[in-house]
Every structure is written in C-alpha cells, then in structure tokens.
Amino acid sequence: MRKDLGVDEHTLSTMVRICRALDGMPLAIELAAARLRTMSIEQLANRLDDRFRLLTSGSRTALPRHKTLRAVVDWSWELLTDAERTVLRRLSVFSGGASLEAAERVCAGDAVGQDEVLELLTSLAEKSLLLTGGDGALRYRMLGTIKEYAADRLTEAGESGLARQAHLGYFTELTESAEPHLRRAEQLEWLAGSRRITTTSVPRCVARSPPARRRRRCGSRRRPAGTGGSAGTGPKASG
C-alpha cells in the first residue's frame, strides 16, 4: 500500500471523488486502493469510468467473489430471480431514476407483467440494488456501479433497443400530455403536483421539440398533414 500520499487539499478532494464514484462501496474502495501500488491517485480517479476493467486486483487470500468488482456484483446478480434481473437491467435506461409509472411502462414485457413491477422494485430495494427517495412521488434509482453493470447486462440480453424505445415512448406521451398545462397560469402548480418529468429522465429529442417535430426528431414516422398538434413548446428539460 502507498504510504507517500499527501494530505493536501487536492489529494483529499481526489480521494473523495473516488469514493463517490464507487458509491462508497467498501470492497470497491479496497480494490481501488490496491491499484495505487502502480498508479497515481489522479490516474485512478480519471479511469473509474471503466471501473469493472480497472478494479481487478483483490487480495489473493480473499474469496473469489471478492477479488474483482465485477465478481462482487456478479454474485449479487446470480441471487436474483429472472424477473428481478429483467427489471434491474431495463431500469438502466433511466438517467435520473424512474417513477413507478415510468418503471411499469419500461420494465414490463415478456415474462414480467406490469402489475408485477412494483413488487419486483420493492424486492430489489430490499436487496440494496435500488435506492428510493424523492419529495412526494417515490422514485427508484441505482448506484452508478449497479447501473453500469445493469446496462452491460441489458446489452448482453439484446434488449437495449426495446427498452430505449419504451423509455422514449413513455416520455413522448408524457410531454405531449403536459403541454396544455404548461400554457395556463397554473403551470407551476401542475409541475409541482406531477413530479413525473425530470431534467435527467426526458430524452433531449422529446424535451426540446414542439409536438409537430418530436416524432421526426426521435425517429418515429411523421404524422399526416392536418393531424398534428399545435406548435407550442413542451417542458424545458435537458435529458
């Protein structure tokens, strides 16, 4: 272990950045510390975007599931049911967490019924694979490490396109239904009561385009002439 690390403000702030990037997971931090034998702390912090490839130098005496970060998460993944795995990997398409309604829309399908999603979310939260929070309406989100792992699993399952299309469809409909409320004096009350549209969840092509252009920008078919909505703007957000 390195004993020459300084205690200056920059070094300490870099350590904090590493711990936050690793979601405060003790074993992940231990694996990161082991890398400091051959890397500077700055190099380590800058390479954590590829954490599963980087953190592979656990103790030789540790259990196999504790030797790499991927092995740690693999072990938790293997304990899940097929339905729990489906919901967890499909949730990875959300950038800022998901409301229950959004999760039910995007995660349902195949062997997972829409009426089963709530129980599966609850089970995943009880297993510490999901975090819950939010003012008013509850939201479900993943730690960065779990989200990256689930996104990899989503790709492996060949479901990325399907899940992203469901995500896009949900927010396209939501923003179009929101538009009439955003033209009235009570728009702030509607947004405060809704809490369903967040700046990190809405795809940019949906959030920044009037209804008449959303479908074209998002890759959907153009509406026939005379059937489109008005050209007002939807809620301002940055997905």
Coordinates of C-alpha atoms in Angstrom, one line a residue:
M1 CA 0.0 0.0 0.0
R2 CA 1.2 3.5 -0.8
K3 CA 2.5 5.5 2.2
D4 CA 3.6 8.5 0.3
L5 CA 0.2 10.0 -0.5
G6 CA -0.1 13.6 0.6
V7 CA -2.8 15.1 2.8
D8 CA -3.1 18.3 0.9
E9 CA -6.5 19.6 -0.2
H10 CA -6.2 18.4 -3.8
T11 CA -5.3 14.8 -2.8
L12 CA -8.1 14.7 -0.2
S13 CA -10.6 16.0 -2.7
T14 CA -9.5 13.4 -5.2
M15 CA -10.0 10.7 -2.6
V16 CA -13.5 12.0 -2.0
R17 CA -14.1 11.9 -5.8
I18 CA -13.0 8.3 -6.0
C19 CA -15.2 7.2 -3.0
R20 CA -18.2 8.9 -4.5
A21 CA -17.6 7.4 -7.9
L22 CA -17.5 4.0 -6.3
D23 CA -20.7 4.7 -4.4
G24 CA -19.0 4.3 -1.0
M25 CA -18.8 0.5 -1.5
P26 CA -16.1 -0.7 0.9
L27 CA -14.9 -3.6 -1.2
A28 CA -14.7 -1.3 -4.3
I29 CA -12.7 1.2 -2.4
E30 CA -10.4 -1.5 -1.2
L31 CA -9.9 -2.7 -4.8
A32 CA -9.2 0.9 -5.8
A33 CA -6.6 1.3 -3.0
A34 CA -4.8 -1.8 -4.3
R35 CA -4.4 -0.1 -7.7
L36 CA -2.4 2.7 -6.0
R37 CA 0.6 0.4 -5.9
T38 CA 1.1 1.1 -9.6
M39 CA -1.0 4.2 -10.3
S40 CA -1.2 7.8 -9.0
I41 CA -4.3 8.8 -7.3
E42 CA -5.1 11.2 -10.1
Q43 CA -4.8 8.4 -12.7
L44 CA -7.0 6.2 -10.7
A45 CA -9.7 8.8 -10.4
N46 CA -9.6 9.5 -14.1
R47 CA -10.1 5.9 -15.1
L48 CA -13.0 4.9 -13.0
D49 CA -15.4 5.2 -15.9
D50 CA -14.2 1.8 -16.8
R51 CA -14.3 0.5 -13.2
F52 CA -15.0 -3.1 -13.9
R53 CA -11.9 -3.5 -16.1
L54 CA -9.8 -1.4 -13.7
L55 CA -10.7 -2.9 -10.3
T56 CA -9.4 -6.5 -10.7
S57 CA -6.6 -6.7 -8.1
G58 CA -8.1 -8.0 -5.0
S59 CA -6.3 -9.9 -2.2
R60 CA -5.0 -13.3 -3.2
T61 CA -6.5 -14.6 0.1
A62 CA -10.0 -13.2 -0.5
L63 CA -13.0 -15.3 -1.5
P64 CA -13.3 -15.5 -5.3
R65 CA -16.4 -13.2 -5.3
H66 CA -14.3 -10.5 -3.5
K67 CA -11.3 -10.4 -5.8
T68 CA -12.8 -8.1 -8.5
L69 CA -15.5 -5.6 -8.6
R70 CA -17.4 -7.5 -11.3
A71 CA -17.2 -10.7 -9.3
V72 CA -18.8 -8.8 -6.4
V73 CA -21.8 -7.6 -8.5
D74 CA -22.0 -10.9 -10.4
W75 CA -22.5 -12.7 -7.0
S76 CA -25.5 -10.4 -6.2
W77 CA -26.9 -10.8 -9.7
E78 CA -26.9 -14.6 -9.5
L79 CA -29.0 -14.4 -6.4
L80 CA -31.8 -12.6 -8.3
T81 CA -34.8 -14.2 -10.0
D82 CA -35.1 -13.9 -13.7
A83 CA -37.9 -11.3 -13.3
E84 CA -35.8 -9.2 -10.9
R85 CA -32.9 -9.3 -13.4
T86 CA -35.2 -8.2 -16.2
V87 CA -36.5 -5.2 -14.2
L88 CA -33.0 -4.2 -13.0
R89 CA -31.4 -4.2 -16.4
R90 CA -34.2 -2.4 -18.1
L91 CA -34.1 0.3 -15.4
S92 CA -30.6 1.2 -16.6
V93 CA -32.0 3.2 -19.4
F94 CA -33.1 5.9 -16.9
S95 CA -30.6 8.6 -16.3
G96 CA -32.1 10.1 -13.1
G97 CA -34.2 7.4 -11.7
A98 CA -37.7 6.4 -12.5
S99 CA -41.2 6.9 -11.1
L100 CA -43.3 3.9 -10.6
E101 CA -45.4 4.7 -13.6
A102 CA -42.3 5.0 -15.8
A103 CA -40.8 1.8 -14.5
E104 CA -44.1 -0.1 -15.1
R105 CA -44.1 1.1 -18.7
V106 CA -40.4 0.4 -19.5
C107 CA -39.7 -2.7 -17.4
A108 CA -42.9 -4.8 -18.2
G109 CA -42.9 -7.2 -21.0
D110 CA -42.1 -10.8 -21.8
A111 CA -42.3 -12.7 -18.5
V112 CA -42.8 -9.6 -16.4
G113 CA -46.4 -8.3 -16.1
Q114 CA -47.0 -4.6 -15.5
D115 CA -48.8 -5.4 -12.3
E116 CA -45.7 -7.3 -11.0
V117 CA -43.2 -4.4 -11.4
L118 CA -44.0 -2.8 -8.1
E119 CA -43.3 -6.0 -6.1
L120 CA -40.1 -6.5 -8.1
L121 CA -38.9 -2.9 -7.4
T122 CA -39.6 -3.4 -3.7
S123 CA -37.6 -6.7 -3.7
L124 CA -34.7 -5.0 -5.4
A125 CA -34.8 -2.1 -3.0
E126 CA -34.8 -4.6 0.0
K127 CA -31.7 -6.2 -1.5
S128 CA -30.0 -2.8 -1.7
L129 CA -29.8 -2.8 -5.5
L130 CA -32.2 0.1 -5.8
L131 CA -32.4 3.3 -3.9
T132 CA -35.7 5.0 -3.2
G133 CA -36.4 8.7 -2.5
G134 CA -37.9 11.9 -3.6
D135 CA -40.4 14.5 -2.4
G136 CA -43.9 13.3 -2.8
A137 CA -43.9 10.7 -5.5
L138 CA -41.3 8.0 -4.9
R139 CA -38.5 7.4 -7.4
Y140 CA -36.3 4.4 -7.9
R141 CA -32.6 4.8 -8.9
M142 CA -29.4 2.7 -9.0
L143 CA -26.0 3.4 -7.7
G144 CA -23.6 4.2 -10.5
T145 CA -21.8 0.9 -10.2
I146 CA -25.0 -1.1 -10.4
K147 CA -26.3 1.0 -13.2
E148 CA -23.2 0.4 -15.3
Y149 CA -23.4 -3.3 -14.6
A150 CA -27.1 -3.5 -15.4
A151 CA -26.6 -1.6 -18.7
D152 CA -24.0 -4.2 -19.7
R153 CA -26.5 -6.9 -18.9
L154 CA -29.1 -5.1 -21.0
T155 CA -26.8 -5.1 -24.0
E156 CA -26.0 -8.8 -23.5
A157 CA -29.7 -9.7 -23.4
G158 CA -30.2 -7.9 -26.7
E159 CA -32.9 -5.6 -25.1
S160 CA -31.3 -2.2 -25.4
G161 CA -33.3 -1.1 -28.4
L162 CA -36.6 -2.4 -27.0
A163 CA -36.1 -0.8 -23.6
R164 CA -34.9 2.6 -25.0
Q165 CA -37.9 2.6 -27.4
A166 CA -40.3 2.0 -24.5
H167 CA -38.5 4.8 -22.5
L168 CA -38.8 7.2 -25.4
G169 CA -42.5 6.3 -26.0
Y170 CA -43.4 6.9 -22.3
F171 CA -41.8 10.4 -22.2
T172 CA -43.1 11.4 -25.6
E173 CA -46.6 10.7 -24.4
L174 CA -45.9 12.4 -21.1
T175 CA -44.6 15.6 -22.5
E176 CA -47.4 15.8 -25.1
S177 CA -50.0 15.4 -22.3
A178 CA -48.1 18.0 -20.3
E179 CA -48.2 20.7 -23.0
P180 CA -51.8 22.0 -22.4
H181 CA -51.0 22.5 -18.7
L182 CA -47.8 24.5 -19.5
R183 CA -49.9 27.1 -21.4
R184 CA -52.0 28.0 -18.4
A185 CA -51.4 30.2 -15.4
E186 CA -51.4 27.2 -13.1
Q187 CA -48.5 25.5 -14.9
L188 CA -46.2 25.7 -11.8
E189 CA -48.8 24.0 -9.7
W190 CA -49.2 21.3 -12.3
L191 CA -45.5 20.6 -12.4
A192 CA -45.2 20.6 -8.6
G193 CA -48.1 18.2 -8.3
S194 CA -46.9 15.9 -11.1
R195 CA -43.2 15.4 -10.3
R196 CA -43.1 13.0 -13.2
I197 CA -40.9 15.0 -15.6
T198 CA -37.3 15.4 -14.5
T199 CA -34.5 17.1 -16.3
T200 CA -32.4 13.9 -16.2
S201 CA -35.1 11.5 -17.4
V202 CA -36.6 13.1 -20.6
P203 CA -34.7 12.3 -23.8
R204 CA -33.5 15.6 -25.4
C205 CA -35.4 15.0 -28.7
V206 CA -38.6 14.8 -26.7
A207 CA -38.0 17.6 -24.2
R208 CA -36.8 20.3 -26.6
S209 CA -39.1 19.8 -29.6
P210 CA -42.7 21.0 -30.2
P211 CA -45.1 18.1 -30.7
A212 CA -45.2 18.5 -34.5
R213 CA -41.4 17.8 -34.7
R214 CA -40.9 15.3 -31.8
R215 CA -41.7 12.2 -33.8
R216 CA -39.4 13.2 -36.7
R217 CA -36.5 14.1 -34.4
C218 CA -36.9 10.9 -32.3
G219 CA -37.0 8.6 -35.3
S220 CA -40.8 8.0 -35.5
R221 CA -43.0 8.3 -38.6
R222 CA -44.2 11.7 -39.5
R223 CA -47.9 12.5 -38.9
P224 CA -50.0 13.0 -42.0
A225 CA -50.8 16.6 -42.8
G226 CA -53.7 18.1 -40.8
T227 CA -53.4 15.6 -37.9
G228 CA -50.5 17.2 -36.0
G229 CA -50.9 19.2 -32.8
S230 CA -50.1 22.9 -32.2
A231 CA -46.6 24.3 -32.4
G232 CA -46.3 25.3 -28.8
T233 CA -43.3 24.2 -26.7
G234 CA -43.2 21.5 -24.2
P235 CA -41.5 21.5 -20.8
K236 CA -37.9 22.7 -20.9
A237 CA -35.6 20.0 -19.8
S238 CA -32.1 18.6 -20.5
G239 CA -32.1 14.8 -20.7

